Amino acid sequence: EDDVRAFCQGQIAHYKIPRYIRFVDELPMTVTGKVQKFVMRERMIEELKLDVQKTA
């Protein structure tokens, strides 16, 4: 995780550096082969016990 953050610091703006980094064996996919980002988001919210903030 620290190596990824260190690499990002030299490559992208500071506000784009990810706060949380998790390595997984495989990504949730749809039947057409696309990554299910909403499933990843839900899993990380549960795993990290984050507070979900909704906008109006």
GROMACS .gro file of N, CA and C in nm:
model
  168
    1GLU      N    1   0.082  -0.119   0.000
    1GLU     CA    2   0.000   0.000   0.000
    1GLU      C    3   0.087   0.125   0.000
    2ASP      N    4   0.190   0.125   0.081
    2ASP     CA    5   0.277   0.242   0.088
    2ASP      C    6   0.352   0.265  -0.043
    3ASP      N    7   0.389   0.155  -0.110
    3ASP     CA    8   0.457   0.167  -0.238
    3ASP      C    9   0.366   0.231  -0.342
    4VAL      N   10   0.239   0.194  -0.342
    4VAL     CA   11   0.143   0.250  -0.437
    4VAL      C   12   0.126   0.399  -0.410
    5ARG      N   13   0.111   0.436  -0.284
    5ARG     CA   14   0.096   0.578  -0.249
    5ARG      C   15   0.221   0.657  -0.286
    6ALA      N   16   0.338   0.600  -0.261
    6ALA     CA   17   0.463   0.669  -0.294
    6ALA      C   18   0.474   0.690  -0.445
    7PHE      N   19   0.435   0.591  -0.523
    7PHE     CA   20   0.437   0.606  -0.668
    7PHE      C   21   0.340   0.714  -0.713
    8CYS      N   22   0.221   0.714  -0.655
    8CYS     CA   23   0.119   0.813  -0.692
    8CYS      C   24   0.164   0.955  -0.660
    9GLN      N   25   0.236   0.973  -0.551
    9GLN     CA   26   0.278   1.107  -0.511
    9GLN      C   27   0.365   1.172  -0.617
   10GLY      N   28   0.441   1.096  -0.688
   10GLY     CA   29   0.525   1.154  -0.792
   10GLY      C   30   0.457   1.167  -0.926
   11GLN      N   31   0.337   1.109  -0.940
   11GLN     CA   32   0.272   1.102  -1.070
   11GLN      C   33   0.144   1.185  -1.083
   12ILE      N   34   0.066   1.194  -0.975
   12ILE     CA   35  -0.064   1.261  -0.983
   12ILE      C   36  -0.079   1.364  -0.871
   13ALA      N   37  -0.181   1.447  -0.882
   13ALA     CA   38  -0.208   1.551  -0.782
   13ALA      C   39  -0.240   1.488  -0.646
   14HIS      N   40  -0.207   1.558  -0.539
   14HIS     CA   41  -0.222   1.503  -0.404
   14HIS      C   42  -0.366   1.467  -0.371
   15TYR      N   43  -0.464   1.540  -0.424
   15TYR     CA   44  -0.604   1.510  -0.392
   15TYR      C   45  -0.657   1.388  -0.467
   16LYS      N   46  -0.583   1.337  -0.563
   16LYS     CA   47  -0.625   1.218  -0.638
   16LYS      C   48  -0.565   1.089  -0.581
   17ILE      N   49  -0.475   1.101  -0.485
   17ILE     CA   50  -0.413   0.983  -0.426
   17ILE      C   51  -0.517   0.911  -0.341
   18PRO      N   52  -0.537   0.781  -0.362
   18PRO     CA   53  -0.641   0.708  -0.289
   18PRO      C   54  -0.614   0.702  -0.139
   19ARG      N   55  -0.721   0.717  -0.061
   19ARG     CA   56  -0.710   0.708   0.085
   19ARG      C   57  -0.697   0.563   0.128
   20TYR      N   58  -0.773   0.476   0.063
   20TYR     CA   59  -0.776   0.335   0.100
   20TYR      C   60  -0.734   0.252  -0.021
   21ILE      N   61  -0.649   0.154   0.003
   21ILE     CA   62  -0.604   0.065  -0.104
   21ILE      C   63  -0.623  -0.078  -0.056
   22ARG      N   64  -0.691  -0.158  -0.134
   22ARG     CA   65  -0.711  -0.299  -0.102
   22ARG      C   66  -0.674  -0.382  -0.225
   23PHE      N   67  -0.600  -0.489  -0.203
   23PHE     CA   68  -0.565  -0.581  -0.310
   23PHE      C   69  -0.657  -0.702  -0.300
   24VAL      N   70  -0.718  -0.738  -0.412
   24VAL     CA   71  -0.810  -0.851  -0.416
   24VAL      C   72  -0.764  -0.950  -0.522
   25ASP      N   73  -0.808  -1.075  -0.508
   25ASP     CA   74  -0.770  -1.178  -0.604
   25ASP      C   75  -0.845  -1.164  -0.736
   26GLU      N   76  -0.973  -1.130  -0.727
   26GLU     CA   77  -1.050  -1.111  -0.850
   26GLU      C   78  -1.157  -1.005  -0.829
   27LEU      N   79  -1.198  -0.942  -0.938
   27LEU     CA   80  -1.299  -0.837  -0.933
   27LEU      C   81  -1.435  -0.893  -0.967
   28PRO      N   82  -1.543  -0.840  -0.908
   28PRO     CA   83  -1.677  -0.885  -0.945
   28PRO      C   84  -1.708  -0.838  -1.087
   29MET      N   85  -1.753  -0.932  -1.171
   29MET     CA   86  -1.778  -0.902  -1.312
   29MET      C   87  -1.923  -0.931  -1.348
   30THR      N   88  -1.971  -0.860  -1.450
   30THR     CA   89  -2.103  -0.889  -1.507
   30THR      C   90  -2.087  -1.003  -1.606
   31VAL      N   91  -2.199  -1.050  -1.660
   31VAL     CA   92  -2.193  -1.157  -1.759
   31VAL      C   93  -2.125  -1.112  -1.888
   32THR      N   94  -2.123  -0.981  -1.912
   32THR     CA   95  -2.058  -0.929  -2.033
   32THR      C   96  -1.912  -0.895  -2.010
   33GLY      N   97  -1.861  -0.920  -1.888
   33GLY     CA   98  -1.720  -0.901  -1.860
   33GLY      C   99  -1.681  -0.764  -1.808
   34LYS      N  100  -1.778  -0.683  -1.769
   34LYS     CA  101  -1.748  -0.551  -1.714
   34LYS      C  102  -1.736  -0.560  -1.562
   35VAL      N  103  -1.651  -0.475  -1.505
   35VAL     CA  104  -1.633  -0.472  -1.360
   35VAL      C  105  -1.756  -0.409  -1.295
   36GLN      N  106  -1.807  -0.474  -1.191
   36GLN     CA  107  -1.922  -0.421  -1.118
   36GLN      C  108  -1.872  -0.328  -1.008
   37LYS      N  109  -1.857  -0.201  -1.042
   37LYS     CA  110  -1.801  -0.103  -0.949
   37LYS      C  111  -1.890  -0.083  -0.827
   38PHE      N  112  -2.021  -0.090  -0.845
   38PHE     CA  113  -2.112  -0.070  -0.733
   38PHE      C  114  -2.096  -0.181  -0.629
   39VAL      N  115  -2.066  -0.303  -0.673
   39VAL     CA  116  -2.044  -0.414  -0.580
   39VAL      C  117  -1.914  -0.391  -0.503
   40MET      N  118  -1.810  -0.348  -0.573
   40MET     CA  119  -1.682  -0.318  -0.507
   40MET      C  120  -1.701  -0.208  -0.404
   41ARG      N  121  -1.776  -0.105  -0.441
   41ARG     CA  122  -1.801   0.008  -0.351
   41ARG      C  123  -1.872  -0.039  -0.224
   42GLU      N  124  -1.978  -0.121  -0.241
   42GLU     CA  125  -2.054  -0.171  -0.126
   42GLU      C  126  -1.967  -0.256  -0.034
   43ARG      N  127  -1.884  -0.342  -0.093
   43ARG     CA  128  -1.796  -0.428  -0.013
   43ARG      C  129  -1.697  -0.346   0.068
   44MET      N  130  -1.640  -0.244   0.008
   44MET     CA  131  -1.541  -0.162   0.078
   44MET      C  132  -1.606  -0.078   0.188
   45ILE      N  133  -1.728  -0.030   0.164
   45ILE     CA  134  -1.800   0.045   0.268
   45ILE      C  135  -1.823  -0.044   0.389
   46GLU      N  136  -1.861  -0.170   0.365
   46GLU     CA  137  -1.883  -0.264   0.475
   46GLU      C  138  -1.752  -0.300   0.544
   47GLU      N  139  -1.648  -0.330   0.464
   47GLU     CA  140  -1.520  -0.373   0.520
   47GLU      C  141  -1.453  -0.263   0.602
   48LEU      N  142  -1.459  -0.141   0.552
   48LEU     CA  143  -1.392  -0.030   0.619
   48LEU      C  144  -1.482   0.041   0.720
   49LYS      N  145  -1.608  -0.002   0.726
   49LYS     CA  146  -1.707   0.058   0.818
   49LYS      C  147  -1.715   0.209   0.799
   50LEU      N  148  -1.732   0.249   0.674
   50LEU     CA  149  -1.739   0.391   0.640
   50LEU      C  150  -1.881   0.442   0.652
   51ASP      N  151  -1.894   0.571   0.670
   51ASP     CA  152  -2.024   0.638   0.676
   51ASP      C  153  -2.055   0.689   0.535
   52VAL      N  154  -2.166   0.646   0.478
   52VAL     CA  155  -2.201   0.687   0.343
   52VAL      C  156  -2.270   0.822   0.349
   53GLN      N  157  -2.217   0.917   0.272
   53GLN     CA  158  -2.276   1.050   0.268
   53GLN      C  159  -2.343   1.069   0.133
   54LYS      N  160  -2.471   1.097   0.135
   54LYS     CA  161  -2.546   1.120   0.012
   54LYS      C  162  -2.565   1.269  -0.008
   55THR      N  163  -2.563   1.311  -0.133
   55THR     CA  164  -2.590   1.451  -0.163
   55THR      C  165  -2.736   1.466  -0.199
   56ALA      N  166  -2.785   1.587  -0.196
   56ALA     CA  167  -2.927   1.613  -0.222
   56ALA      C  168  -2.963   1.591  -0.361
   0.00000   0.00000   0.00000
